[in-house]
Short mmCIF file of C-alpha atoms in Angstrom, two decimals:
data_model
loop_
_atom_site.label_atom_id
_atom_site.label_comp_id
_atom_site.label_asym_id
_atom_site.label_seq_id
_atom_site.Cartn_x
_atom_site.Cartn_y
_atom_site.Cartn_z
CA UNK S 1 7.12 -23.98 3.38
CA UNK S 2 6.11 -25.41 -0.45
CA UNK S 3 2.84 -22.69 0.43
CA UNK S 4 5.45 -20.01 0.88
CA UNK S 5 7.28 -20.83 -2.64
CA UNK S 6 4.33 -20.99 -4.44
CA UNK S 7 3.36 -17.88 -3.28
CA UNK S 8 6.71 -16.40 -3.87
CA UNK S 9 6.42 -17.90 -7.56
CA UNK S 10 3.34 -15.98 -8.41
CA UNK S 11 4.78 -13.05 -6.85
CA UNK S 12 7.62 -13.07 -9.27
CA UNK S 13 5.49 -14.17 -12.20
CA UNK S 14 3.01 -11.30 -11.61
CA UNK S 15 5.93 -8.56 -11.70
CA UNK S 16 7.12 -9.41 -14.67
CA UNK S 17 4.16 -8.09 -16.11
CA UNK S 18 3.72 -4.93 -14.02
CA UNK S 19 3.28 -1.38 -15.36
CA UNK S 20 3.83 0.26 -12.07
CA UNK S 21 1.04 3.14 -11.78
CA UNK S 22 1.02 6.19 -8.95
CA UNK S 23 -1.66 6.07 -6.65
CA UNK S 24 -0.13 7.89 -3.90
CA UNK S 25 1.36 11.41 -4.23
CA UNK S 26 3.56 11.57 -7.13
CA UNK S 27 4.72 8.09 -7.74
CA UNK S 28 3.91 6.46 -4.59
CA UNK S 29 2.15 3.14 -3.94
CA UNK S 30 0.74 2.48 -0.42
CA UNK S 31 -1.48 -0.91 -1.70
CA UNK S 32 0.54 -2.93 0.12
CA UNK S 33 -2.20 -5.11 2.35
CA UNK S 34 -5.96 -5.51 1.87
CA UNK S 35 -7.00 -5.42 5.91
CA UNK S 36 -4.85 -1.89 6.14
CA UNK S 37 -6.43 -0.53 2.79
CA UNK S 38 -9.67 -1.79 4.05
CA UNK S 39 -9.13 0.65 6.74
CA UNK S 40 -8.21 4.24 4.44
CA UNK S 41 -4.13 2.72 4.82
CA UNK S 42 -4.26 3.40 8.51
CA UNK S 43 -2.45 0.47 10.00
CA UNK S 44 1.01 1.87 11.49
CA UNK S 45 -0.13 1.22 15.33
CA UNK S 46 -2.61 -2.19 15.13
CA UNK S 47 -1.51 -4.05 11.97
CA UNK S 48 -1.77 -7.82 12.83
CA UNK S 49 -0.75 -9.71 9.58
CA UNK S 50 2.45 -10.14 7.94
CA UNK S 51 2.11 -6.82 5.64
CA UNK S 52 3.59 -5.50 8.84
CA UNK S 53 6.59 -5.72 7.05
CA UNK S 54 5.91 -2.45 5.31
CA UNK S 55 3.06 -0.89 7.47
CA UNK S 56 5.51 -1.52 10.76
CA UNK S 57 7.91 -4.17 11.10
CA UNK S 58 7.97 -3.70 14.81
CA UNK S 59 4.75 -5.52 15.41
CA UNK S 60 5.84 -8.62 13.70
CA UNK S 61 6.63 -9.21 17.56
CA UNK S 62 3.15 -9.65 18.19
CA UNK S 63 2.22 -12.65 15.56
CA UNK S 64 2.73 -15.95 16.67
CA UNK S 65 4.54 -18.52 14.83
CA UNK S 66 5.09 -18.47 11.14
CA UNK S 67 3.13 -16.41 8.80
CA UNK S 68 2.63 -15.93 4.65
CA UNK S 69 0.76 -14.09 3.09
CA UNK S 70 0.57 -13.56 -0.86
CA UNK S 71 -1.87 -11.15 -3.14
CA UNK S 72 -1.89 -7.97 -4.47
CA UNK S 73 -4.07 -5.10 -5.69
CA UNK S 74 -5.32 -3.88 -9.32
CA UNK S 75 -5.32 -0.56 -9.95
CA UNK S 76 -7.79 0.88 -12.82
CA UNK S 77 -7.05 4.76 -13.43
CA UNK S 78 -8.26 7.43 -16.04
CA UNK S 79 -7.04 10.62 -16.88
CA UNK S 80 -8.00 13.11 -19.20
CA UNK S 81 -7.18 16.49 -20.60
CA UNK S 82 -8.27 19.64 -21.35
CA UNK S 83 -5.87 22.33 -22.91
CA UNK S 84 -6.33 26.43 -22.92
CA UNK S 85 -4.55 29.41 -24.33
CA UNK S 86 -1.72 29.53 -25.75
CA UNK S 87 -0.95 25.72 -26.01
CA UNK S 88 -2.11 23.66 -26.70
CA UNK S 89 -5.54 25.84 -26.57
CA UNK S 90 -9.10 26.13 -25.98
CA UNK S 91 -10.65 22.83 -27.96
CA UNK S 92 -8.05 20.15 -26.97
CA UNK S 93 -8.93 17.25 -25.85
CA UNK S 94 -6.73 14.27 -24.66
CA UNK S 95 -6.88 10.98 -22.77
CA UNK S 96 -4.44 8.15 -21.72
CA UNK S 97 -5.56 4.86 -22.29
CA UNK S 98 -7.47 2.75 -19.76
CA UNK S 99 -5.14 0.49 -18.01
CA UNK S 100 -5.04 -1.77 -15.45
CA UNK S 101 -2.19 -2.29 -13.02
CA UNK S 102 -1.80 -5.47 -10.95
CA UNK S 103 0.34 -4.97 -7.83
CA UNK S 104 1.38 -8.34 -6.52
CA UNK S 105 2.78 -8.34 -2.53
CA UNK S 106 4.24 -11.31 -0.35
CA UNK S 107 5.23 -11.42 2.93
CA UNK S 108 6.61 -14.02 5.20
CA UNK S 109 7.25 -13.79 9.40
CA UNK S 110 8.57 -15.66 11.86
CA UNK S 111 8.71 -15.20 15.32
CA UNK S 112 11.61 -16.69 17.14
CA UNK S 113 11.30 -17.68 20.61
CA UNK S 114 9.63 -15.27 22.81
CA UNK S 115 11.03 -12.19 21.79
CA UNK S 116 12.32 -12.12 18.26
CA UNK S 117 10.69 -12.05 14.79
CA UNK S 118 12.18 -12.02 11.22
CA UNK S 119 10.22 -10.87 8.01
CA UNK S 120 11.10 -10.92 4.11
CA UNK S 121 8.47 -9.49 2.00
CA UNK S 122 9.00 -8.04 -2.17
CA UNK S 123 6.35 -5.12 -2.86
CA UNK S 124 6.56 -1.99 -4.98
CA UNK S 125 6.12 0.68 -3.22
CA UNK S 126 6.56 3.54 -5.86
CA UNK S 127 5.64 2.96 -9.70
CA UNK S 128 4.61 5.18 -12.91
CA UNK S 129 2.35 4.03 -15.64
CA UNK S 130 1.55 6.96 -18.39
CA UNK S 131 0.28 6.27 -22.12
CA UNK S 132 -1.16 8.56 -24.21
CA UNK S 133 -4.09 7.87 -26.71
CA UNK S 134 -3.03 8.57 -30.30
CA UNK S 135 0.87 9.62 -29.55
CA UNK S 136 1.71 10.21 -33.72
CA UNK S 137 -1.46 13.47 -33.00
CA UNK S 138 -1.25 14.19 -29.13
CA UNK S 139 -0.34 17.46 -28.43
CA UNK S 140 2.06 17.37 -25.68
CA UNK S 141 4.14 14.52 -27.73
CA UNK S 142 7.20 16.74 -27.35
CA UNK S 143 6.77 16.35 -23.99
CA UNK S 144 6.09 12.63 -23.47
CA UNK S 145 3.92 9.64 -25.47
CA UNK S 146 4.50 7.06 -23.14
CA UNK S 147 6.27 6.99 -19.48
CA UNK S 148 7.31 3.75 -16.99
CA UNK S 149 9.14 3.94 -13.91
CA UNK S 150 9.01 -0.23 -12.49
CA UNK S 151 9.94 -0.92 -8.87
CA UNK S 152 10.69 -4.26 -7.57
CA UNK S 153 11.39 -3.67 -3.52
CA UNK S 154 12.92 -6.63 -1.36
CA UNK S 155 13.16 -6.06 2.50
CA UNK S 156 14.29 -7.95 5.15
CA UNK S 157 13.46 -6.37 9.31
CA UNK S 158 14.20 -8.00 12.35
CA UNK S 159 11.98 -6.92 15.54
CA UNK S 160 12.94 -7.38 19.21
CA UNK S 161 10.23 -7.46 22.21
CA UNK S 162 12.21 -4.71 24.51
CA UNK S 163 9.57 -5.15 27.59
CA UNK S 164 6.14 -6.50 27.05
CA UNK S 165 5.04 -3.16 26.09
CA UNK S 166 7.60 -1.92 23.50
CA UNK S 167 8.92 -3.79 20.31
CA UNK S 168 12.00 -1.89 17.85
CA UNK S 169 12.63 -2.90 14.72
CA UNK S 170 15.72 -2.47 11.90
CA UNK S 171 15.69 -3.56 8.58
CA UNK S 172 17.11 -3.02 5.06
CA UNK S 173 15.44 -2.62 1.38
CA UNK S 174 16.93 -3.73 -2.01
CA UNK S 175 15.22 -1.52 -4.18
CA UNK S 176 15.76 -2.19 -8.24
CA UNK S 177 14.08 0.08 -10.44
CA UNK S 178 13.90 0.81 -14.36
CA UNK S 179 12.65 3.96 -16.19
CA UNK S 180 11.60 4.41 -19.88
CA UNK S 181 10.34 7.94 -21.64
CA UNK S 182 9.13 7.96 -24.99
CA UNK S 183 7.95 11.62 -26.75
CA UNK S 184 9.09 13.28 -30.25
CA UNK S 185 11.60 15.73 -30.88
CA UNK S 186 10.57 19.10 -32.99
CA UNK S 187 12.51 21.74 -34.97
CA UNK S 188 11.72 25.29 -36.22
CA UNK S 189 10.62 25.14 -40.42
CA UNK S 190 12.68 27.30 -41.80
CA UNK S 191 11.97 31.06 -42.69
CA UNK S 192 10.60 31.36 -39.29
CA UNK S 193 6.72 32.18 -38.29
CA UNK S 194 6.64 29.59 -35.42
CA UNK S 195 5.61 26.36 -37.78
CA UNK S 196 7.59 23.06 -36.22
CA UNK S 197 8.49 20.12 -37.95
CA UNK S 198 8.14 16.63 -36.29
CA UNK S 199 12.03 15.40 -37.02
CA UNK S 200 12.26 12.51 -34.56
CA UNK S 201 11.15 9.66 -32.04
CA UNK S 202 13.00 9.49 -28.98
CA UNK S 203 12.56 6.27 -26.72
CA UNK S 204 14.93 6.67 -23.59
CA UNK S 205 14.92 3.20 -21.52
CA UNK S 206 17.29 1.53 -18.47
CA UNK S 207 17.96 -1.29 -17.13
CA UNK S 208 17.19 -2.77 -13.70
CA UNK S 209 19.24 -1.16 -11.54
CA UNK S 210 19.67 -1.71 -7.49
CA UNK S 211 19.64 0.90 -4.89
CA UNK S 212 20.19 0.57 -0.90
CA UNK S 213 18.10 1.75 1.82
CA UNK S 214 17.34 1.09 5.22
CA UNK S 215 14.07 1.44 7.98
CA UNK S 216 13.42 1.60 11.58
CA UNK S 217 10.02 0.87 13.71
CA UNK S 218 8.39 1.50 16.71
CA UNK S 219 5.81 -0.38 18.64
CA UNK S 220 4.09 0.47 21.98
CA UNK S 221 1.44 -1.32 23.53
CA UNK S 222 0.90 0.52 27.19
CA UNK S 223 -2.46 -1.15 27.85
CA UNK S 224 -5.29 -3.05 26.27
CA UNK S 225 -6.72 0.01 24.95
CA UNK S 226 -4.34 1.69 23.04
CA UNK S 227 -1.80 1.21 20.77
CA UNK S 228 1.15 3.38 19.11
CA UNK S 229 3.24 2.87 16.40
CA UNK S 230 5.98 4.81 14.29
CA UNK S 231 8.33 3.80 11.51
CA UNK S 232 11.01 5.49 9.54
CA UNK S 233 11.87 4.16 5.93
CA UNK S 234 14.97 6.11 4.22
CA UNK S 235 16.21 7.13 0.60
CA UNK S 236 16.89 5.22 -2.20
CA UNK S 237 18.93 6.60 -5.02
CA UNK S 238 19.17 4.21 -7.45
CA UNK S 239 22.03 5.27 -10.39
CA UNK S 240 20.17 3.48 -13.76
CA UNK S 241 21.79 2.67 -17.07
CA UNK S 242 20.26 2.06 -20.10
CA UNK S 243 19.90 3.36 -23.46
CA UNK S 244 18.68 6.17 -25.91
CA UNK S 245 17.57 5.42 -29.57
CA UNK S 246 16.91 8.02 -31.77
CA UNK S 247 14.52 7.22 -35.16
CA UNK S 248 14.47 10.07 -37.62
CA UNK S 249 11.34 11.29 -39.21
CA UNK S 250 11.09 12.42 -42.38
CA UNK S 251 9.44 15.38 -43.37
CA UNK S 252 7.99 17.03 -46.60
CA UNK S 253 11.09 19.20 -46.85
CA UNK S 254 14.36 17.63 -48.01
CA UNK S 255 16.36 20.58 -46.66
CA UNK S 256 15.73 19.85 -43.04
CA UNK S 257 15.99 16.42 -43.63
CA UNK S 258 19.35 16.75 -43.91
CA UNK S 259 20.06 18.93 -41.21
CA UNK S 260 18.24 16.55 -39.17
CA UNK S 261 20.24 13.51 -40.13
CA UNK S 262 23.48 15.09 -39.72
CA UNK S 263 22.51 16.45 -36.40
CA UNK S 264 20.18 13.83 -35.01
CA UNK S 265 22.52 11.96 -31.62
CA UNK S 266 23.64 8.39 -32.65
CA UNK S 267 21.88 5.58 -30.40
CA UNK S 268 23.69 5.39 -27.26
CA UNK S 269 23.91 4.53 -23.91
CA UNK S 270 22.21 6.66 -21.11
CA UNK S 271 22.59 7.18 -17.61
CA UNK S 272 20.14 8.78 -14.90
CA UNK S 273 19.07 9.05 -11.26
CA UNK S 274 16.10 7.91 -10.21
CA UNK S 275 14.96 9.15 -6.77
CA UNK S 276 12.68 7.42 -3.73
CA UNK S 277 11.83 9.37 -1.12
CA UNK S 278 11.81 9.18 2.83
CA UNK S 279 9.00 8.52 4.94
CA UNK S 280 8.12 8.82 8.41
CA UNK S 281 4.67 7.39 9.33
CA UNK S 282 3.22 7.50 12.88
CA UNK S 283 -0.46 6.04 14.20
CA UNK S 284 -2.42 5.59 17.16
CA UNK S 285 -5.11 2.63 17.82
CA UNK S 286 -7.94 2.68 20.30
CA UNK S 287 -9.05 -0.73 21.04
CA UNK S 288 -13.08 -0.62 22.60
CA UNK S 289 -13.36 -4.06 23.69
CA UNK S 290 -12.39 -7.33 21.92
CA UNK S 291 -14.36 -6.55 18.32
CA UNK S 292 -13.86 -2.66 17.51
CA UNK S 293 -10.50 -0.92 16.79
CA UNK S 294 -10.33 2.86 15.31
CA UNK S 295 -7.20 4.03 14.29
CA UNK S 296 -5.87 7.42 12.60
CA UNK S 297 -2.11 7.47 11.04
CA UNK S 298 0.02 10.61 9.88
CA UNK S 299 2.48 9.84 7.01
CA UNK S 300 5.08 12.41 6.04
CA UNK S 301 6.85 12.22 2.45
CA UNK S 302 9.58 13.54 1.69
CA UNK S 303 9.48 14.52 -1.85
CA UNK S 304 11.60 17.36 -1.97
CA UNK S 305 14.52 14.70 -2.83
CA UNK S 306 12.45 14.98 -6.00
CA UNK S 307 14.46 17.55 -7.77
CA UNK S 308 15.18 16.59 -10.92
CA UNK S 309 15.14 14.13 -13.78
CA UNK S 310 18.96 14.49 -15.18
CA UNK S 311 19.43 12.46 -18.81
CA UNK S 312 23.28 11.97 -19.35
CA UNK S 313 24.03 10.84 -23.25
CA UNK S 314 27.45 9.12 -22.82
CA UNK S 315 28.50 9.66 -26.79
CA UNK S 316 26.75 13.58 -27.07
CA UNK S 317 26.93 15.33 -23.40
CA UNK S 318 26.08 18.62 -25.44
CA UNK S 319 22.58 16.60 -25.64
CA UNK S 320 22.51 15.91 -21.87
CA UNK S 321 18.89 17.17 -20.11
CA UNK S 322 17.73 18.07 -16.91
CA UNK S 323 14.00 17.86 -16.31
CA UNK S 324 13.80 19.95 -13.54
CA UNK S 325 10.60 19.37 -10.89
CA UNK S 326 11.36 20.70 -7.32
CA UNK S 327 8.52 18.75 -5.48
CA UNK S 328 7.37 19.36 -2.29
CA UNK S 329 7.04 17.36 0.52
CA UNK S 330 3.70 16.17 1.84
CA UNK S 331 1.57 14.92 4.44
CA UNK S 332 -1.17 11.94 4.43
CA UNK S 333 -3.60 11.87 6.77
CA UNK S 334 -5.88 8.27 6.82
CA UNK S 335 -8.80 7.03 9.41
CA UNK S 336 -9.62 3.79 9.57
CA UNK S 337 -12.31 1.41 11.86
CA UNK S 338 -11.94 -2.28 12.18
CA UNK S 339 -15.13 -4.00 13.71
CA UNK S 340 -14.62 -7.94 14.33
CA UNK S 341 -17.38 -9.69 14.41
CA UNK S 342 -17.79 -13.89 14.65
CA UNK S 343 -17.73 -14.81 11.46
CA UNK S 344 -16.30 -12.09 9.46
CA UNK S 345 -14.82 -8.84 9.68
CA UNK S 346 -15.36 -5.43 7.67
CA UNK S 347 -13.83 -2.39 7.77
CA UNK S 348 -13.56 1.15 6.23
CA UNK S 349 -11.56 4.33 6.17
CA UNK S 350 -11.07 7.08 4.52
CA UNK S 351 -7.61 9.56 3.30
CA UNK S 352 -6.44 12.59 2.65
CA UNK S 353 -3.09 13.26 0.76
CA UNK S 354 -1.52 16.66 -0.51
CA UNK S 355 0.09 17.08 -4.00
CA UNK S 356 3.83 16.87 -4.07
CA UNK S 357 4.33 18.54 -7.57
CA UNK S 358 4.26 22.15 -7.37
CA UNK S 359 2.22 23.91 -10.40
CA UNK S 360 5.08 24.49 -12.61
CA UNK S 361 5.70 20.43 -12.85
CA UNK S 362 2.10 19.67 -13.85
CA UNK S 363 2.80 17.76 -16.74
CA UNK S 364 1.65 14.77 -19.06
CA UNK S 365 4.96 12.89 -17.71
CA UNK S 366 2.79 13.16 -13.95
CA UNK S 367 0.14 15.24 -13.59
CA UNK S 368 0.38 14.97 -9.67
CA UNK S 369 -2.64 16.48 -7.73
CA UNK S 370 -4.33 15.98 -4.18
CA UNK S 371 -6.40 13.50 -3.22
CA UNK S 372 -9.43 12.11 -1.24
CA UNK S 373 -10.13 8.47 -0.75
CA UNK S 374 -12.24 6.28 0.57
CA UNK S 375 -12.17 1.84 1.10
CA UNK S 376 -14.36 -0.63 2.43
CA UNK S 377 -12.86 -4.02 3.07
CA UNK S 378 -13.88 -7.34 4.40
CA UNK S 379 -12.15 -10.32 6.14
CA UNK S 380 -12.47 -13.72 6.76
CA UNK S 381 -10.81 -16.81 8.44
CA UNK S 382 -11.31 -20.04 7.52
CA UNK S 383 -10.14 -23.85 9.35
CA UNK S 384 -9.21 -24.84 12.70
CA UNK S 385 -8.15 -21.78 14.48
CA UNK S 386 -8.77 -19.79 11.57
CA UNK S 387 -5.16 -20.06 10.37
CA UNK S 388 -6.42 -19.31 6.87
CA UNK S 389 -7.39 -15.76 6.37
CA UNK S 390 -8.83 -14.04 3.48
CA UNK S 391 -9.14 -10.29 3.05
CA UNK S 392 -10.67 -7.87 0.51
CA UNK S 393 -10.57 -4.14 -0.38
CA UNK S 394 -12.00 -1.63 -2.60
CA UNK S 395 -11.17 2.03 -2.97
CA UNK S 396 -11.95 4.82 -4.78
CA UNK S 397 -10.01 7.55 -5.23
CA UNK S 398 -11.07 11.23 -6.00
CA UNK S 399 -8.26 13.27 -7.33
CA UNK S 400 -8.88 16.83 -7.02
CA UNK S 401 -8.85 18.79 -10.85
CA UNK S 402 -5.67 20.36 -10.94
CA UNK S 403 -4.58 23.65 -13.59
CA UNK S 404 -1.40 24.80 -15.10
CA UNK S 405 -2.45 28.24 -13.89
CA UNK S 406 -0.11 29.64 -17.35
CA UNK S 407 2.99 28.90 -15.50
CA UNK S 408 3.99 25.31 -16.63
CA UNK S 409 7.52 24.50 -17.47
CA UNK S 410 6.94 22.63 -20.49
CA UNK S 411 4.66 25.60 -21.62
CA UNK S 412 1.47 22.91 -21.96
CA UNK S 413 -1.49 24.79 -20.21
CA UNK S 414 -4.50 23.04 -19.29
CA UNK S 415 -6.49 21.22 -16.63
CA UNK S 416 -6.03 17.71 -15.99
CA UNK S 417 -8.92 15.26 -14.01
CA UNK S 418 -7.69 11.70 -12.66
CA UNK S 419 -10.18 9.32 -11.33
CA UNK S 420 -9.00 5.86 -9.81
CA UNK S 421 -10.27 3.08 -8.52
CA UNK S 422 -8.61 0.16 -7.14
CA UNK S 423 -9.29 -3.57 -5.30
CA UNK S 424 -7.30 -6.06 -3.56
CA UNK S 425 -7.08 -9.39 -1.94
CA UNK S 426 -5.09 -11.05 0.13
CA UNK S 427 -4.10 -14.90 1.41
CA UNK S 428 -2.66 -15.46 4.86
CA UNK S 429 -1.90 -18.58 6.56
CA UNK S 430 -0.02 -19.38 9.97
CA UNK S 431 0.93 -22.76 11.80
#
């Protein structure tokens, strides 16, 4: 078990400096195990390591012994702007700055006797990373500079062999999550004709904060061929606390700097709800012999919980906010081929995965579109039995050019492009 701490040690080490970026729709992150992203993410019905804990804890039945596995994924996305008529208008240009988001995963199984398995695994399986270039110029700075949502997930399932054919699964998530927002706050120059003075920074941030959830799983193995799997994973509302500071800008006019002072909020504590979604994910595996296995999974989000951002100022309610966003829900379709092969094994797979923000919540804060994907991955085992198993991924992600079509809510028109690209590895070992 000192493998299992040390990989639990660089788990923890590696969160402490995580961003948290979206890959999936909205702020989802599926990078949860390089053979399963090798294959497009379609791993519900034949995953056979221990990132079964997230993909399906229900075939956790199905490996033998005791299992660890430890890695992660870095994700590397761009996104750029271009504005139109009537802000911020024809000419504008932005970016966010390159960044690169590690995503550290562990996992640990056991199966007990010949019928029972227990799993404990910490992932993030929904994350935000936004920061602007040049936030004292960019032109939706009223909006947002810089945005973080950080998820830390814990889980714990426990599967049972029902027949030899069927395995269930129930298990519970410990979900802590924090959220900062930074942008500026504007007010009319006086005598009117639209001008705007810059009057403040705002920088809105909680605290860790736990929320409660819970997730079911499905495994059916009828015959050598085939294989079927489903899993539920619930809500998580997670109520954060944290704080608002406000830092007052001066301006070239004296007489609104004294409005401003004697109106700006005092620094205070803030309260929100943060909001992760349900998801029901179901796959089907054809096995054609011992070496090849094709598989296609259907994931459903549901992202409608996605209503709102509500800000709650504890000293100034008469400053409280509601960011409204009404998201949709969405579907994910992934295909993914497996092909074993003596001494290695490579795979690839492609996705498919609808927007959940409808056009009016296009924003700089998440500028949510569809997208395409496709991975290649490769796998290895190493030592007697090949307890030791190493696997890689790469994908790269196409996200379709989405356009404020003049009906944004935060009245910022424009068309935003994302590109992302992201690899993985991960360490396994069994005894």
């Amino acid at each position: 078990m000192k493998c299992a701490r040390y990989l639990a040690a660089l788990v923890v080490a590696g969160w402490a400096m995580l961003p948290a970026p979206a890959h999936a729709a909205a702020y989802g992150i599926y990078e949860q195990g390089a053979a399963v992203l090798g294959m497009g993410g379609a791993g519900t019905a034949s995953v056979h390591d221990p990132s079964a804990l997230f993909f399906n804890p229900a075939a956790m039945t199905r490996l033998t012994g005791t299992q660890v596995q430890g890695g992660g994924s870095l994700l590397m996305p761009f996104t750029s702007f271009a504005g139109i008529s009537p802000y911020p208008g024809y000419g504008t240009t932005e970016e966010m700055e390159a960044q690169k988001f590690p995503l550290p995963t562990f996992y640990l199984t056991h199966h007990y006797g010949e019928k029972s398995a227990l799993g404990i695994g910490v992932n993030s399986p929904f994350g935000l990373g936004v920061d602007w270039k040049n936030p004292d110029t960019f032109s939706g700075r009223y909006i947002v500079t810089k945005a973080d949502l950080r998820v830390i997930n814990a889980s714990a399932s426990a599967a049972y062999l029902v027949n030899p054919k069927l395995s269930i699964a129930f298990g519970g998530n410990l979900t802590w999550a924090k959220v900062a927002l930074h942008n500026r706050s504007f007010t009319p120059a006086p005598g009117g004709g639209g001008g705007q003075f810059e009057v403040a920074k705002v920088d809105l941030e909680s605290d860790y904060t736990p929320g409660y959830g819970w997730n079911l799983a499905l495994s059916l193995v009828p015959n050598k061929s085939w294989t079927f799997g489903a899993t539920y994973r619930s809500k998580v509302l997670v109520f954060a606390h944290g704080n608002a500071d406000f830092t007052q800008i001066q301006t070239v006019n004296a007489t609104v700097n004294a409005a401003v002072a004697a109106q700006l909020p005092p620094d205070q504590p803030v309260n929100t709800v943060l909001r992760f979604p349900a998801t029901w994910s179901g796959g089907v595996a054809w096995h054609w012999g011992e070496s090849w296995t094709v598989e296609g999974d259907v994931n459903y989000t549901e992202w409608s919980l996605f209503e709102d951002l509500p800000i709650y100022f504890e000293k100034t309610p008469a400053s409280n906010e509601r960011i409204v966003e009404e998201y949709d829900n969405t579907l994910r379709g992934t295909f993914g081929v497996e092909h074993r092969l003596p001494a290695f094994t490579y795979r690839f797979g492609y996705y498919y995965e609808q927007a959940a923000a409808p056009t009016e919540s296009v924003s700089p804060i998440l500028p949510d579109t569809g997208r395409n994907g496709g991975t290649l991955g490769l796998g290895m085992g190493f030592g007697k039995d090949k307890r030791l198993t190493i696997d890689l991924y790469e994908l790269a992600l196409f996200a379709q050019h989405r356009w404020t079509e003049d009906v944004n809510r935060d009245n910022f028109n424009g068309h935003y492009r994302t590109y992302i690209n992201s690899s993985g590895l991960t360490v396994a070992y069994r005894w």
